[in-house]
Tab-separated table of C-alpha atoms and ligand atoms in Angstrom:
chain	number	residue	atom	x	y	z
A	1	UNK	CA	145.627	164.040	75.995
A	2	UNK	CA	144.870	166.394	73.132
A	3	UNK	CA	147.077	167.099	70.850
A	4	UNK	CA	147.437	170.563	69.621
A	5	UNK	CA	148.926	172.107	67.299
A	6	UNK	CA	149.015	176.240	65.907
A	7	UNK	CA	150.964	177.033	62.153
A	8	UNK	CA	152.945	179.935	61.637
A	9	UNK	CA	149.862	181.719	60.750
A	10	UNK	CA	148.318	181.955	64.253
A	11	UNK	CA	151.576	183.151	65.796
A	12	UNK	CA	153.418	185.318	63.414
A	13	UNK	CA	153.596	188.654	66.349
A	14	UNK	CA	153.623	188.908	69.541
A	15	UNK	CA	149.623	188.869	69.660
A	16	UNK	CA	149.535	185.733	67.905
A	17	UNK	CA	151.036	183.896	70.986
A	18	UNK	CA	148.942	186.077	73.232
A	19	UNK	CA	146.254	185.237	71.367
A	20	UNK	CA	147.166	181.041	72.467
A	21	UNK	CA	146.753	181.774	75.927
A	22	UNK	CA	143.595	182.635	75.144
A	23	UNK	CA	142.276	179.876	73.145
A	24	UNK	CA	144.094	177.657	75.663
A	25	UNK	CA	142.469	179.023	78.034
A	26	UNK	CA	139.490	178.751	76.282
A	27	UNK	CA	139.585	175.504	75.791
A	28	UNK	CA	141.859	173.759	78.959
A	29	UNK	CA	145.762	172.942	79.298
A	30	UNK	CA	145.257	169.953	80.819
A	31	UNK	CA	146.757	166.600	79.837
A	32	UNK	CA	147.207	168.934	76.473
A	33	UNK	CA	150.850	168.733	74.023
A	34	UNK	CA	151.142	172.015	71.463
A	35	UNK	CA	152.776	171.529	69.083
A	36	UNK	CA	154.453	175.276	67.051
A	37	UNK	CA	155.812	176.199	63.774
A	38	UNK	CA	158.596	178.328	63.360
A	39	UNK	CA	157.181	182.726	63.635
A	40	UNK	CA	154.748	183.657	60.694
A	41	UNK	CA	156.725	183.320	57.406
A	42	UNK	CA	160.492	182.174	60.051
A	43	UNK	CA	161.036	179.195	57.181
A	44	UNK	CA	161.091	181.191	54.294
A	45	UNK	CA	163.231	183.490	55.411
A	46	UNK	CA	165.127	180.884	57.084
A	47	UNK	CA	165.563	179.113	53.224
A	48	UNK	CA	166.719	182.397	51.467
A	49	UNK	CA	169.724	182.527	54.951
A	50	UNK	CA	170.069	178.848	53.645
A	51	UNK	CA	170.278	180.048	49.615
A	52	UNK	CA	172.986	182.521	50.355
A	53	UNK	CA	175.521	180.383	52.065
A	54	UNK	CA	175.456	178.142	49.486
A	55	UNK	CA	176.060	180.935	46.145
A	56	UNK	CA	175.365	183.941	47.435
A	57	UNK	CA	177.695	184.678	50.401
A	58	UNK	CA	178.046	188.173	50.260
A	59	UNK	CA	174.188	188.387	51.547
A	60	UNK	CA	174.649	185.823	54.117
A	61	UNK	CA	175.267	187.423	56.973
A	62	UNK	CA	172.499	190.234	56.042
A	63	UNK	CA	169.539	187.294	55.903
A	64	UNK	CA	170.655	185.835	59.177
A	65	UNK	CA	170.080	189.175	60.639
A	66	UNK	CA	167.017	189.874	59.361
A	67	UNK	CA	165.346	186.446	60.993
A	68	UNK	CA	166.933	187.770	64.392
A	69	UNK	CA	165.802	191.108	63.836
A	70	UNK	CA	161.429	189.531	63.366
A	71	UNK	CA	162.516	187.870	66.131
A	72	UNK	CA	163.952	190.323	69.090
A	73	UNK	CA	160.244	192.385	68.325
A	74	UNK	CA	158.640	189.514	69.181
A	75	UNK	CA	160.877	188.964	71.891
A	76	UNK	CA	160.176	192.769	72.901
A	77	UNK	CA	156.891	192.906	72.212
A	78	UNK	CA	156.145	190.077	75.282
A	79	UNK	CA	158.856	190.771	77.572
A	80	UNK	CA	158.957	194.230	79.358
A	81	UNK	CA	162.685	192.956	81.425
A	82	UNK	CA	165.490	192.069	79.250
A	83	UNK	CA	167.148	190.295	81.647
A	84	UNK	CA	164.739	187.451	81.480
A	85	UNK	CA	166.652	183.754	80.785
A	86	UNK	CA	164.494	184.448	77.266
A	87	UNK	CA	166.697	186.492	75.850
A	88	UNK	CA	169.077	184.010	76.248
A	89	UNK	CA	167.853	180.841	75.052
A	90	UNK	CA	167.112	182.445	71.736
A	91	UNK	CA	170.845	184.293	71.393
A	92	UNK	CA	171.860	180.659	72.301
A	93	UNK	CA	170.419	179.344	69.688
A	94	UNK	CA	171.066	181.852	67.435
A	95	UNK	CA	174.812	181.266	68.374
A	96	UNK	CA	174.469	177.768	67.886
A	97	UNK	CA	173.389	178.345	63.487
A	98	UNK	CA	175.867	180.816	63.191
A	99	UNK	CA	178.567	178.139	65.058
A	100	UNK	CA	177.042	175.726	62.229
A	101	UNK	CA	177.295	177.937	59.760
A	102	UNK	CA	180.549	178.415	60.334
A	103	UNK	CA	182.275	175.393	60.978
A	104	UNK	CA	179.824	173.184	58.230
A	105	UNK	CA	181.975	170.781	56.146
A	106	UNK	CA	179.109	168.259	54.103
A	107	UNK	CA	178.704	170.205	50.889
A	108	UNK	CA	174.877	168.522	50.444
A	109	UNK	CA	172.715	171.333	50.231
A	110	UNK	CA	169.436	169.006	51.899
A	111	UNK	CA	171.698	167.932	54.769
A	112	UNK	CA	172.321	171.655	55.593
A	113	UNK	CA	168.624	172.859	54.924
A	114	UNK	CA	167.958	170.740	57.744
A	115	UNK	CA	170.275	171.698	60.201
A	116	UNK	CA	169.645	175.111	59.551
A	117	UNK	CA	166.092	175.123	58.923
A	118	UNK	CA	164.787	173.589	62.345
A	119	UNK	CA	166.004	176.816	64.179
A	120	UNK	CA	162.671	178.644	63.658
A	121	UNK	CA	160.779	176.582	65.368
A	122	UNK	CA	163.814	176.148	68.054
A	123	UNK	CA	163.476	179.866	68.041
A	124	UNK	CA	159.629	180.298	67.937
A	125	UNK	CA	159.075	177.465	70.918
A	126	UNK	CA	161.682	178.750	72.858
A	127	UNK	CA	159.838	182.623	73.260
A	128	UNK	CA	156.813	180.482	73.673
A	129	UNK	CA	157.508	177.495	76.571
A	130	UNK	CA	159.106	181.131	77.716
A	131	UNK	CA	155.822	183.340	77.975
A	132	UNK	CA	153.535	180.457	79.301
A	133	UNK	CA	155.266	180.172	82.034
A	134	UNK	CA	155.393	183.948	82.673
A	135	UNK	CA	151.696	184.156	82.554
A	136	UNK	CA	151.018	181.082	84.897
A	137	UNK	CA	150.797	178.374	81.612
A	138	UNK	CA	153.570	175.954	83.382
A	139	UNK	CA	155.055	173.610	80.540
A	140	UNK	CA	157.509	171.062	80.051
A	141	UNK	CA	159.414	171.935	77.006
A	142	UNK	CA	160.710	169.600	74.560
A	143	UNK	CA	163.268	169.505	72.077
A	144	UNK	CA	160.958	166.861	69.584
A	145	UNK	CA	164.692	165.465	68.074
A	146	UNK	CA	164.301	163.688	71.097
A	147	UNK	CA	160.951	161.687	70.322
A	148	UNK	CA	160.406	161.687	66.307
A	149	UNK	CA	163.220	159.686	65.306
A	150	UNK	CA	163.847	158.805	61.441
A	151	UNK	CA	165.968	158.052	57.936
A	152	UNK	CA	168.006	160.112	56.524
A	153	UNK	CA	166.201	160.956	53.694
A	154	UNK	CA	166.993	165.146	54.905
A	155	UNK	CA	164.045	167.709	53.955
A	156	UNK	CA	161.915	164.547	53.729
A	157	UNK	CA	162.142	162.031	56.326
A	158	UNK	CA	160.371	159.096	56.926
A	159	UNK	CA	159.233	158.073	60.819
A	160	UNK	CA	161.033	155.424	62.717
A	161	UNK	CA	157.665	154.358	64.077
A	162	UNK	CA	158.592	151.245	66.204
A	163	UNK	CA	162.335	153.916	67.659
A	164	UNK	CA	159.615	156.814	68.065
A	165	UNK	CA	157.123	155.132	69.561
A	166	UNK	CA	159.608	153.207	72.144
A	167	UNK	CA	161.353	157.049	72.177
A	168	UNK	CA	157.360	158.532	73.066
A	169	UNK	CA	156.915	155.863	75.943
A	170	UNK	CA	159.395	156.001	78.062
A	171	UNK	CA	160.271	159.849	77.819
A	172	UNK	CA	157.328	162.106	77.653
A	173	UNK	CA	155.317	162.785	80.838
A	174	UNK	CA	151.094	163.249	80.322
A	175	UNK	CA	149.106	165.513	82.318
A	176	UNK	CA	150.956	168.751	81.726
A	177	UNK	CA	151.067	171.194	80.024
A	178	UNK	CA	154.191	169.714	76.751
A	179	UNK	CA	155.469	172.267	74.330
A	180	UNK	CA	157.188	171.120	71.295
A	181	UNK	CA	158.330	171.837	68.252
A	182	UNK	CA	156.616	170.450	64.781
A	183	UNK	CA	158.408	169.505	61.509
A	184	UNK	CA	161.079	167.974	62.624
A	185	UNK	CA	163.207	165.049	63.908
A	186	UNK	CA	166.123	162.969	63.861
A	187	UNK	CA	168.381	160.083	62.600
A	188	UNK	CA	170.483	157.792	64.178
A	189	UNK	CA	173.370	160.602	64.429
A	190	UNK	CA	171.267	162.816	65.858
A	191	UNK	CA	171.260	165.269	63.488
A	192	UNK	CA	168.667	167.250	63.135
A	193	UNK	CA	165.469	166.296	59.807
A	194	UNK	CA	162.659	167.042	58.766
A	195	UNK	CA	159.387	165.699	57.757
A	196	UNK	CA	158.896	168.108	54.231
A	197	UNK	CA	157.151	171.735	54.028
A	198	UNK	CA	154.602	172.193	56.020
A	199	UNK	CA	154.813	169.127	58.131
A	200	UNK	CA	153.984	169.496	61.738
A	201	UNK	CA	150.296	168.762	61.699
A	202	UNK	CA	152.099	165.074	60.986
A	203	UNK	CA	154.124	165.825	63.688
A	204	UNK	CA	150.753	166.422	66.050
A	205	UNK	CA	149.528	163.161	64.718
A	206	UNK	CA	152.767	161.509	65.645
A	207	UNK	CA	152.314	162.664	69.227
A	208	UNK	CA	148.685	161.635	68.729
A	209	UNK	CA	149.247	157.906	67.040
A	210	UNK	CA	151.649	157.406	69.344
A	211	UNK	CA	150.187	158.303	73.310
A	212	UNK	CA	146.783	157.138	72.266
A	213	UNK	CA	145.273	160.524	71.867
A	214	UNK	CA	141.611	161.646	72.765
A	215	UNK	CA	142.092	163.902	69.490
A	216	UNK	CA	143.970	166.836	67.375
A	217	UNK	CA	142.612	170.171	66.822
A	218	UNK	CA	145.108	171.960	64.175
A	219	UNK	CA	144.675	175.994	64.715
A	220	UNK	CA	144.063	177.864	61.412
A	221	UNK	CA	143.333	181.883	60.310
A	222	UNK	CA	140.300	179.855	58.386
A	223	UNK	CA	137.152	178.701	60.331
A	224	UNK	CA	138.104	174.630	59.198
A	225	UNK	CA	138.186	172.819	55.624
A	226	UNK	CA	136.336	174.654	53.416
A	227	UNK	CA	134.849	173.268	49.650
A	228	UNK	CA	138.364	175.688	48.599
A	229	UNK	CA	140.867	177.490	49.656
A	230	UNK	CA	139.364	180.666	50.248
A	231	UNK	CA	142.642	182.654	48.835
A	232	UNK	CA	141.490	181.293	45.178
A	233	UNK	CA	137.965	180.577	45.488
A	234	UNK	CA	134.755	183.629	46.601
A	235	UNK	CA	132.073	181.921	48.436
A	236	UNK	CA	134.012	178.720	50.015
A	237	UNK	CA	131.539	176.736	52.407
A	238	UNK	CA	132.134	175.082	55.780
A	239	UNK	CA	132.850	171.627	55.237
A	240	UNK	CA	131.325	170.258	59.376
A	241	UNK	CA	132.701	167.140	58.859
A	242	UNK	CA	134.598	164.670	56.513
A	243	UNK	CA	135.925	160.863	56.090
A	244	UNK	CA	139.267	160.623	57.203
A	245	UNK	CA	139.570	159.007	53.840
A	246	UNK	CA	137.549	162.258	51.859
A	247	UNK	CA	139.855	164.231	54.106
A	248	UNK	CA	143.084	162.008	52.715
A	249	UNK	CA	141.663	162.491	48.765
A	250	UNK	CA	141.626	166.405	48.987
A	251	UNK	CA	144.964	166.847	50.988
A	252	UNK	CA	146.345	164.393	48.457
A	253	UNK	CA	145.505	166.664	45.596
A	254	UNK	CA	146.574	169.593	47.360
A	255	UNK	CA	143.967	171.245	49.997
A	256	UNK	CA	147.035	172.790	52.052
A	257	UNK	CA	144.811	173.286	54.901
A	258	UNK	CA	145.972	169.976	56.029
A	259	UNK	CA	148.521	168.223	55.322
A	260	UNK	CA	148.774	165.182	53.796
A	261	UNK	CA	150.639	163.166	55.290
A	262	UNK	CA	148.530	163.500	58.543
A	263	UNK	CA	145.437	161.901	58.442
A	264	UNK	CA	146.557	158.622	58.082
A	265	UNK	CA	148.238	158.320	61.640
A	266	UNK	CA	145.048	159.270	63.492
A	267	UNK	CA	142.859	157.643	60.809
A	268	UNK	CA	144.299	153.587	61.862
A	269	UNK	CA	143.493	154.736	65.611
A	270	UNK	CA	139.861	156.341	64.850
A	271	UNK	CA	141.446	159.670	66.598
A	272	UNK	CA	139.367	162.595	65.737
A	273	UNK	CA	140.938	165.322	63.984
A	274	UNK	CA	139.615	168.994	64.469
A	275	UNK	CA	140.946	172.005	62.405
A	276	UNK	CA	139.723	175.780	64.199
A	277	UNK	CA	139.865	178.560	63.706
A	278	UNK	CA	142.775	180.089	66.077
A	279	UNK	CA	140.833	183.606	65.994
A	280	UNK	CA	137.173	181.903	67.009
A	281	UNK	CA	138.427	178.977	69.462
A	282	UNK	CA	134.604	178.806	70.653
A	283	UNK	CA	133.257	177.626	66.817
A	284	UNK	CA	132.979	173.992	65.766
A	285	UNK	CA	135.235	173.975	62.858
A	286	UNK	CA	135.295	171.072	60.298
A	287	UNK	CA	136.221	167.237	62.280
A	288	UNK	CA	137.181	164.803	60.955
A	289	UNK	CA	136.362	161.856	62.162
A	290	UNK	CA	135.577	157.926	60.440
A	291	UNK	CA	131.542	158.493	59.761
A	292	UNK	CA	130.086	160.647	57.661
A	293	UNK	CA	131.505	161.321	53.990
A	294	UNK	CA	130.986	164.549	53.292
A	295	UNK	CA	129.143	166.487	55.012
A	296	UNK	CA	127.296	168.884	53.840
A	297	UNK	CA	127.785	166.782	50.448
A	298	UNK	CA	128.824	169.349	48.291
A	299	UNK	CA	132.069	169.342	45.305
A	300	UNK	CA	134.891	170.747	46.605
A	301	UNK	CA	137.523	172.468	44.502
A	302	UNK	CA	141.391	172.111	45.200
A	303	UNK	CA	144.265	174.248	43.466
A	304	UNK	CA	147.679	174.315	43.235
A	305	UNK	CA	149.638	176.788	41.408
A	306	UNK	CA	153.255	176.753	39.384
A	307	UNK	CA	153.488	173.021	38.308
A	308	UNK	CA	155.214	171.667	36.059
A	309	UNK	CA	153.473	169.523	32.836
A	310	UNK	CA	156.079	167.364	31.164
A	311	UNK	CA	155.489	165.187	27.866
A	312	UNK	CA	157.598	162.455	26.798
A	313	UNK	CA	157.646	160.653	23.963
A	314	UNK	CA	159.973	157.915	22.924
A	315	UNK	CA	162.734	159.522	19.634
A	316	UNK	CA	161.653	156.617	16.766
A	317	UNK	CA	158.094	155.977	17.464
A	318	UNK	CA	158.294	153.096	19.541
A	319	UNK	CA	154.834	152.250	23.003
A	320	UNK	CA	155.715	153.929	26.251
A	321	UNK	CA	155.397	151.031	27.898
A	322	UNK	CA	155.952	149.607	31.263
A	323	UNK	CA	160.378	149.873	30.263
A	324	UNK	CA	159.728	152.933	29.785
A	325	UNK	CA	158.159	154.102	32.476
A	326	UNK	CA	159.794	152.816	34.479
A	327	UNK	CA	162.961	154.714	34.156
A	328	UNK	CA	160.643	157.722	33.994
A	329	UNK	CA	159.400	157.171	37.827
A	330	UNK	CA	162.692	155.970	38.915
A	331	UNK	CA	163.922	159.627	37.802
A	332	UNK	CA	160.849	161.538	38.623
A	333	UNK	CA	162.038	159.788	42.918
A	334	UNK	CA	165.214	160.395	41.754
A	335	UNK	CA	165.065	164.216	41.762
A	336	UNK	CA	162.546	164.144	44.175
A	337	UNK	CA	159.788	165.256	41.531
A	338	UNK	CA	156.307	165.496	43.411
A	339	UNK	CA	153.498	163.461	40.790
A	340	UNK	CA	150.454	164.968	40.626
A	341	UNK	CA	148.692	163.586	37.188
A	342	UNK	CA	149.537	161.138	35.122
A	343	UNK	CA	148.019	160.499	31.378
A	344	UNK	CA	149.686	158.193	28.921
A	345	UNK	CA	148.771	156.671	25.761
A	346	UNK	CA	150.303	154.322	22.953
A	347	UNK	CA	153.631	156.513	22.268
A	348	UNK	CA	153.749	159.640	24.754
A	349	UNK	CA	153.489	160.212	28.699
A	350	UNK	CA	152.365	163.222	30.246
A	351	UNK	CA	153.404	163.862	33.525
A	352	UNK	CA	152.361	166.307	36.108
A	353	UNK	CA	154.717	167.377	39.056
A	354	UNK	CA	154.761	169.657	41.776
A	355	UNK	CA	158.744	171.238	41.852
A	356	UNK	CA	159.460	171.368	45.349
A	357	UNK	CA	163.102	170.841	44.929
A	358	UNK	CA	164.396	172.812	41.872
A	359	UNK	CA	165.432	169.992	40.615
A	360	UNK	CA	163.563	170.536	36.648
A	361	UNK	CA	166.757	171.037	34.687
A	362	UNK	CA	168.647	168.272	35.439
A	363	UNK	CA	166.058	165.913	35.401
A	364	UNK	CA	164.698	167.536	31.852
A	365	UNK	CA	168.436	166.833	30.466
A	366	UNK	CA	168.165	163.237	31.879
A	367	UNK	CA	164.941	162.311	30.468
A	368	UNK	CA	166.227	164.252	27.364
A	369	UNK	CA	168.864	161.167	26.478
A	370	UNK	CA	165.865	159.236	26.047
A	371	UNK	CA	163.165	161.481	24.477
A	372	UNK	CA	161.183	163.934	23.183
A	373	UNK	CA	160.202	165.951	25.613
A	374	UNK	CA	158.410	169.368	25.535
A	375	UNK	CA	157.970	171.212	29.194
A	376	UNK	CA	154.976	173.923	30.247
A	377	UNK	CA	156.115	175.625	32.934
A	378	UNK	CA	154.298	177.346	35.786
A	379	UNK	CA	150.202	175.273	35.078
A	380	UNK	CA	148.154	175.314	37.089
A	381	UNK	CA	145.698	171.319	37.783
A	382	UNK	CA	142.795	172.062	39.639
A	383	UNK	CA	140.734	169.346	41.291
A	384	UNK	CA	137.252	168.735	41.754
A	385	UNK	CA	136.824	166.076	43.871
A	386	UNK	CA	132.120	165.341	43.542
A	387	UNK	CA	132.140	167.444	40.757
A	388	UNK	CA	129.863	168.160	38.694
A	389	UNK	CA	128.561	169.478	35.705
A	390	UNK	CA	128.402	173.288	36.724
A	391	UNK	CA	131.900	173.035	38.735
A	392	UNK	CA	132.853	172.239	35.361
A	393	UNK	CA	131.843	175.132	33.782
A	394	UNK	CA	132.857	176.797	36.793
A	395	UNK	CA	136.067	176.112	36.321
A	396	UNK	CA	137.128	175.798	32.550
A	397	UNK	CA	135.773	179.348	32.475
A	398	UNK	CA	137.894	181.093	30.355
A	399	UNK	CA	140.976	178.408	30.983
A	400	UNK	CA	143.401	177.038	28.401
A	401	UNK	CA	143.060	173.108	29.241
A	402	UNK	CA	146.384	171.263	28.464
A	403	UNK	CA	145.255	168.401	30.231
A	404	UNK	CA	141.629	166.957	31.552
A	405	UNK	CA	141.525	163.697	33.573
A	406	UNK	CA	137.909	162.452	34.346
A	407	UNK	CA	137.405	159.376	37.468
A	408	UNK	CA	133.886	159.087	38.875
A	409	UNK	CA	134.573	161.454	42.300
A	410	UNK	CA	137.908	163.132	41.057
A	411	UNK	CA	138.312	165.604	37.602
A	412	UNK	CA	141.138	167.136	37.563
A	413	UNK	CA	142.795	169.257	34.886
A	414	UNK	CA	146.020	171.212	33.804
A	415	UNK	CA	145.315	174.881	32.694
A	416	UNK	CA	147.759	177.378	31.689
B	1	LIG	P1	149.340	177.317	59.372
B	1	LIG	O1	149.889	177.985	59.805
B	1	LIG	O2	149.071	175.968	60.575
B	1	LIG	O3	150.974	176.683	58.320
B	1	LIG	P2	148.407	176.801	56.822
B	1	LIG	O4	148.507	178.201	55.983
B	1	LIG	O5	149.244	176.054	56.052
B	1	LIG	O6	147.684	176.791	58.105
B	1	LIG	O7	146.751	176.286	56.626
B	1	LIG	C1	145.813	177.537	56.034
B	1	LIG	C2	145.928	177.518	54.869
B	1	LIG	O8	145.122	176.076	54.138
B	1	LIG	C3	144.421	179.429	54.331
B	1	LIG	O9	144.921	180.414	55.127
B	1	LIG	C4	143.777	178.495	53.185
B	1	LIG	O10	144.848	179.944	52.772
B	1	LIG	C5	144.458	177.658	52.744
B	1	LIG	N1	143.926	176.838	52.033
B	1	LIG	C6	143.705	175.951	51.548
B	1	LIG	N2	142.618	174.922	50.681
B	1	LIG	C7	142.188	175.058	51.904
B	1	LIG	C8	140.784	173.974	52.433
B	1	LIG	N3	139.628	173.628	51.782
B	1	LIG	N4	139.721	175.014	53.232
B	1	LIG	C9	140.764	175.727	54.188
B	1	LIG	N5	142.035	176.154	53.968
B	1	LIG	C10	142.371	176.071	53.106
B	2	LIG	N1	157.825	175.612	59.697
B	2	LIG	C1	157.857	174.776	58.714
B	2	LIG	C2	157.032	175.409	57.765
B	2	LIG	O1	157.080	176.281	57.441
B	2	LIG	C3	156.562	173.368	58.920
B	2	LIG	C4	154.842	173.630	59.305
B	2	LIG	O2	155.002	175.202	59.330
B	2	LIG	O3	154.124	172.614	59.008
B	2	LIG	O4	157.122	174.639	56.134
B	3	LIG	MG1	151.620	176.191	57.392
């Protein structure tokens, strides 16, 4: 069994879908599960739809129309015959979405988000499955929500491994080509849940774990894992091999090429993860496996933009110790802040967070009742794994450093 994951960038248009066929033909597709994300930037476009549903009803229809138009153009490119059943299937999915928006009574943003956002993956896999069938790659379309079961922590649901394992063991047919949605699951009431943005890599890992797959391959628009994001760093170098542990560290610090939750399940069963270019499927790319640390052994740079640095001190100059800190963390959890770095002294506490869920104002209000608060928005967090003097100098050049932290293997700076 091999598990493949194709992300949004790989299927951003009709040519991307045709290229996916090309990749499958080169690699072989027996005993293969293909996990696919929403096409191109569909998830972002659906986030706009959700925003309009709550705050800007007059724009709701036009934003939804954009999403339909985008997919319709791809359909027309891929299928000559407009009587093809795929047109009806996609239309039905959008009707289902509209019907949800018209009848929903829940004011819970996170719940509504998950019910709406999942249509990106449902539509993309429907189109791709039909296209594969048409060009002779007979396949089985699976609704992932019948396999991956989660709690109802909408937008960042936690997998119920026991039930998921049971569902997969009982229903999944190996030996054929299967295709399913990344990113989605469902709760015990069968409402759609999601595993967090960019969560499709994780979906591939969940299946691989439960199926005892031989390998997972995630197909990307880069040659593999590089020692830096090529969008922000010149001369990024390919990592040939990297250990699970090292890759977990990179993903944790924000190397967005692999979703951070992906690696643990693979590591537990020692299933190798290949990161390869969908444009050069014959090339080796990167292998994440047990043995090596990092090959070649070079400093790795990670940047997270648009972070928030919050600094707290007590209003009465009392120490910031366990009880205060535990209260701060409760609030960070309540407002779903992703904590990047913390630093504390006797009377101050700084934390750099990723405001993924846009809850910063509420958090600050809550904190200000207890602490003196300063907040720097739009800061960048740079991390160097396996830093050396030259790497630090290169990084700090023309940047204002707000916070700096060094451990044996990792150096982090927050800059303005
Ligand atoms: P997907 O289509 O699967 O969602 P992503 O866009 O999430 O793919 O991931 C690929 C992107 O990750 C690359 O285009 C690259 O800009 C970015 N990236 C960040 N860090 C790295 C890294 N260390 N190595 C390679 N790519 C990286
Ligand atoms: N489509 C989802 C997203 O854009 C999941 C994924 O691509 O992994 O976040
Ligand atoms: Mg992605």
